[in-house]
């Protein structure tokens, strides 16, 4: 496999970097301080067509591949931005593109490509189930022509910045299914039409992430808005989850290279004890080690994305890429924080902001413990822990 970047990917990287640098540190710092959603940035990325990258040309998108989308999100974060404000539109897309009906695609994709419709909310996690997605309780009861859904989601990010909600619910109780992965279904929910049957409550978090609990009461969804077959939702979800892991891995690579760039510059400029602090190996080595870890994790991301785009199984690689990239980015974040000394804690240097954003990815969208359990149990076929 050839993991070098294509000319198109190089062009994408430079165009996205140019756009992202128009929204500098002060812009993101201000959003963070006000806990404001970066509306102007997301509008600019949408207008430039980058959020429609994965939508086929026949629906008005650019018809690019996941590896190209990875380059887009990586470039945003490498320039100091936070692609998590809008990344979901790319990974929710994987389920819709692969398993959505033609009618669903006709209804939503051209509008998303035009920027008239936002599909930024992904409702999987529930308070009682936690990492054990198969134990979700939100239930879609079959009625004539559709479903009535009741339950609760937690950590639905960007719910208030979305027009549609990709929602996972049980259609057969856990106790009644043959295989644990059966009996889940995936729905596209129109948030405005849902009215009061969807009630969000903002979760106050340590970072600017716009995430919510969502209470679901007698939500009516027509059959036509169920993705694919009833009960097969977990299978459909996996393509979005693999895409999500790779896009998040790419944001981590972007964050990591931002940190090593800042840290190495600061280590060269900051003079203490009459010499640049970077002349001390105690300062320089952690930055160099983080750089090496990032470069190695980037190769795994590239391999996984190449497999995803080739349509061959990529679960092992996508999981390993998510783990390695998020740990390497965290290594870089810690090295940078240490290099900046006390100034790392001052908001005006932006280190603490990116540090918080980077820490998230060791826990969400899937905690690294669970990735490790996957590799132990599936890749290496060791005894299961759950
Ligand atoms: C800011 C933010 C945004 C999010 N956005 C979304 C979103 O948009 N949509 C969505 O659906 N979800 C979202 N999530 C949820 C996220 O995916 C979960 O928080 C994550 O998967 C972990 O689940 P949990 O918090 O319930 O932890 P738990 O499942 O309660 O686990 C707690 C700890 O125990 C560990 N643990 C649990 N079981 C095991 C085991 N068998 N072996 C080893 N360790 C174990 C976990 O690794 C974790 O460290 C978001 C979360 C955050 C914090």
mmCIF file with all atom_site columns, N, CA and C in Angstrom, residues 323-345:
data_model
loop_
_atom_site.group_PDB
_atom_site.id
_atom_site.type_symbol
_atom_site.label_atom_id
_atom_site.label_alt_id
_atom_site.label_comp_id
_atom_site.label_asym_id
_atom_site.label_entity_id
_atom_site.label_seq_id
_atom_site.pdbx_PDB_ins_code
_atom_site.Cartn_x
_atom_site.Cartn_y
_atom_site.Cartn_z
_atom_site.occupancy
_atom_site.B_iso_or_equiv
_atom_site.pdbx_formal_charge
_atom_site.auth_seq_id
_atom_site.auth_comp_id
_atom_site.auth_asym_id
_atom_site.auth_atom_id
_atom_site.pdbx_PDB_model_num
ATOM 1  N N  . UNK A 1 323 ? -6.424 4.785  19.066 1.00 0.00 ? 323 UNK A N  1
ATOM 2  C CA . UNK A 1 323 ? -5.657 4.675  20.306 1.00 0.00 ? 323 UNK A CA 1
ATOM 3  C C  . UNK A 1 323 ? -4.297 5.380  20.154 1.00 0.00 ? 323 UNK A C  1
ATOM 4  N N  . UNK A 1 324 ? -3.560 4.983  19.121 1.00 0.00 ? 324 UNK A N  1
ATOM 5  C CA . UNK A 1 324 ? -2.186 5.476  18.989 1.00 0.00 ? 324 UNK A CA 1
ATOM 6  C C  . UNK A 1 324 ? -2.144 6.986  18.770 1.00 0.00 ? 324 UNK A C  1
ATOM 7  N N  . UNK A 1 325 ? -3.064 7.488  17.947 1.00 0.00 ? 325 UNK A N  1
ATOM 8  C CA . UNK A 1 325 ? -3.052 8.934  17.654 1.00 0.00 ? 325 UNK A CA 1
ATOM 9  C C  . UNK A 1 325 ? -3.461 9.736  18.886 1.00 0.00 ? 325 UNK A C  1
ATOM 10 N N  . UNK A 1 326 ? -4.463 9.245  19.631 1.00 0.00 ? 326 UNK A N  1
ATOM 11 C CA . UNK A 1 326 ? -4.900 10.023 20.799 1.00 0.00 ? 326 UNK A CA 1
ATOM 12 C C  . UNK A 1 326 ? -3.838 9.986  21.897 1.00 0.00 ? 326 UNK A C  1
ATOM 13 N N  . UNK A 1 327 ? -3.135 8.852  22.040 1.00 0.00 ? 327 UNK A N  1
ATOM 14 C CA . UNK A 1 327 ? -2.074 8.791  23.057 1.00 0.00 ? 327 UNK A CA 1
ATOM 15 C C  . UNK A 1 327 ? -0.869 9.638  22.631 1.00 0.00 ? 327 UNK A C  1
ATOM 16 N N  . UNK A 1 328 ? -0.538 9.610  21.346 1.00 0.00 ? 328 UNK A N  1
ATOM 17 C CA . UNK A 1 328 ? 0.598  10.418 20.875 1.00 0.00 ? 328 UNK A CA 1
ATOM 18 C C  . UNK A 1 328 ? 0.290  11.907 21.014 1.00 0.00 ? 328 UNK A C  1
ATOM 19 N N  . UNK A 1 329 ? -0.962 12.273 20.713 1.00 0.00 ? 329 UNK A N  1
ATOM 20 C CA . UNK A 1 329 ? -1.349 13.687 20.849 1.00 0.00 ? 329 UNK A CA 1
ATOM 21 C C  . UNK A 1 329 ? -1.287 14.115 22.312 1.00 0.00 ? 329 UNK A C  1
ATOM 22 N N  . UNK A 1 330 ? -1.691 13.217 23.193 1.00 0.00 ? 330 UNK A N  1
ATOM 23 C CA . UNK A 1 330 ? -1.653 13.545 24.623 1.00 0.00 ? 330 UNK A CA 1
ATOM 24 C C  . UNK A 1 330 ? -0.207 13.672 25.107 1.00 0.00 ? 330 UNK A C  1
ATOM 25 N N  . UNK A 1 331 ? 0.661  12.796 24.578 1.00 0.00 ? 331 UNK A N  1
ATOM 26 C CA . UNK A 1 331 ? 2.099  12.889 24.889 1.00 0.00 ? 331 UNK A CA 1
ATOM 27 C C  . UNK A 1 331 ? 2.630  14.269 24.469 1.00 0.00 ? 331 UNK A C  1
ATOM 28 N N  . UNK A 1 332 ? 2.212  14.721 23.284 1.00 0.00 ? 332 UNK A N  1
ATOM 29 C CA . UNK A 1 332 ? 2.645  16.030 22.788 1.00 0.00 ? 332 UNK A CA 1
ATOM 30 C C  . UNK A 1 332 ? 2.054  17.152 23.647 1.00 0.00 ? 332 UNK A C  1
ATOM 31 N N  . UNK A 1 333 ? 0.794  16.985 24.043 1.00 0.00 ? 333 UNK A N  1
ATOM 32 C CA . UNK A 1 333 ? 0.132  18.014 24.867 1.00 0.00 ? 333 UNK A CA 1
ATOM 33 C C  . UNK A 1 333 ? 0.849  18.158 26.201 1.00 0.00 ? 333 UNK A C  1
ATOM 34 N N  . UNK A 1 334 ? 1.193  17.023 26.801 1.00 0.00 ? 334 UNK A N  1
ATOM 35 C CA . UNK A 1 334 ? 1.880  17.055 28.093 1.00 0.00 ? 334 UNK A CA 1
ATOM 36 C C  . UNK A 1 334 ? 3.286  17.660 27.945 1.00 0.00 ? 334 UNK A C  1
ATOM 37 N N  . UNK A 1 335 ? 3.965  17.279 26.866 1.00 0.00 ? 335 UNK A N  1
ATOM 38 C CA . UNK A 1 335 ? 5.314  17.821 26.646 1.00 0.00 ? 335 UNK A CA 1
ATOM 39 C C  . UNK A 1 335 ? 5.239  19.338 26.479 1.00 0.00 ? 335 UNK A C  1
ATOM 40 N N  . UNK A 1 336 ? 4.234  19.791 25.762 1.00 0.00 ? 336 UNK A N  1
ATOM 41 C CA . UNK A 1 336 ? 4.091  21.235 25.508 1.00 0.00 ? 336 UNK A CA 1
ATOM 42 C C  . UNK A 1 336 ? 3.740  21.967 26.807 1.00 0.00 ? 336 UNK A C  1
ATOM 43 N N  . UNK A 1 337 ? 2.813  21.381 27.561 1.00 0.00 ? 337 UNK A N  1
ATOM 44 C CA . UNK A 1 337 ? 2.413  21.982 28.828 1.00 0.00 ? 337 UNK A CA 1
ATOM 45 C C  . UNK A 1 337 ? 3.629  22.150 29.738 1.00 0.00 ? 337 UNK A C  1
ATOM 46 N N  . UNK A 1 338 ? 4.455  21.109 29.807 1.00 0.00 ? 338 UNK A N  1
ATOM 47 C CA . UNK A 1 338 ? 5.644  21.155 30.660 1.00 0.00 ? 338 UNK A CA 1
ATOM 48 C C  . UNK A 1 338 ? 6.636  22.203 30.139 1.00 0.00 ? 338 UNK A C  1
ATOM 49 N N  . UNK A 1 339 ? 6.785  22.260 28.828 1.00 0.00 ? 339 UNK A N  1
ATOM 50 C CA . UNK A 1 339 ? 7.733  23.211 28.229 1.00 0.00 ? 339 UNK A CA 1
ATOM 51 C C  . UNK A 1 339 ? 7.343  24.652 28.558 1.00 0.00 ? 339 UNK A C  1
ATOM 52 N N  . UNK A 1 340 ? 6.062  24.938 28.552 1.00 0.00 ? 340 UNK A N  1
ATOM 53 C CA . UNK A 1 340 ? 5.602  26.303 28.807 1.00 0.00 ? 340 UNK A CA 1
ATOM 54 C C  . UNK A 1 340 ? 5.647  26.673 30.289 1.00 0.00 ? 340 UNK A C  1
ATOM 55 N N  . UNK A 1 341 ? 5.927  25.700 31.154 1.00 0.00 ? 341 UNK A N  1
ATOM 56 C CA . UNK A 1 341 ? 5.980  26.012 32.583 1.00 0.00 ? 341 UNK A CA 1
ATOM 57 C C  . UNK A 1 341 ? 4.663  26.631 33.032 1.00 0.00 ? 341 UNK A C  1
ATOM 58 N N  . UNK A 1 342 ? 4.746  27.657 33.840 1.00 0.00 ? 342 UNK A N  1
ATOM 59 C CA . UNK A 1 342 ? 3.537  28.303 34.373 1.00 0.00 ? 342 UNK A CA 1
ATOM 60 C C  . UNK A 1 342 ? 2.685  28.918 33.278 1.00 0.00 ? 342 UNK A C  1
ATOM 61 N N  . UNK A 1 343 ? 3.341  29.369 32.189 1.00 0.00 ? 343 UNK A N  1
ATOM 62 C CA . UNK A 1 343 ? 2.578  30.048 31.119 1.00 0.00 ? 343 UNK A CA 1
ATOM 63 C C  . UNK A 1 343 ? 1.606  29.101 30.397 1.00 0.00 ? 343 UNK A C  1
ATOM 64 N N  . UNK A 1 344 ? 1.856  27.804 30.515 1.00 0.00 ? 344 UNK A N  1
ATOM 65 C CA . UNK A 1 344 ? 0.936  26.837 29.913 1.00 0.00 ? 344 UNK A CA 1
ATOM 66 C C  . UNK A 1 344 ? -0.465 26.947 30.502 1.00 0.00 ? 344 UNK A C  1
ATOM 67 N N  . UNK A 1 345 ? -0.529 27.476 31.716 1.00 0.00 ? 345 UNK A N  1
ATOM 68 C CA . UNK A 1 345 ? -1.839 27.580 32.384 1.00 0.00 ? 345 UNK A CA 1
ATOM 69 C C  . UNK A 1 345 ? -2.552 28.894 32.060 1.00 0.00 ? 345 UNK A C  1
#
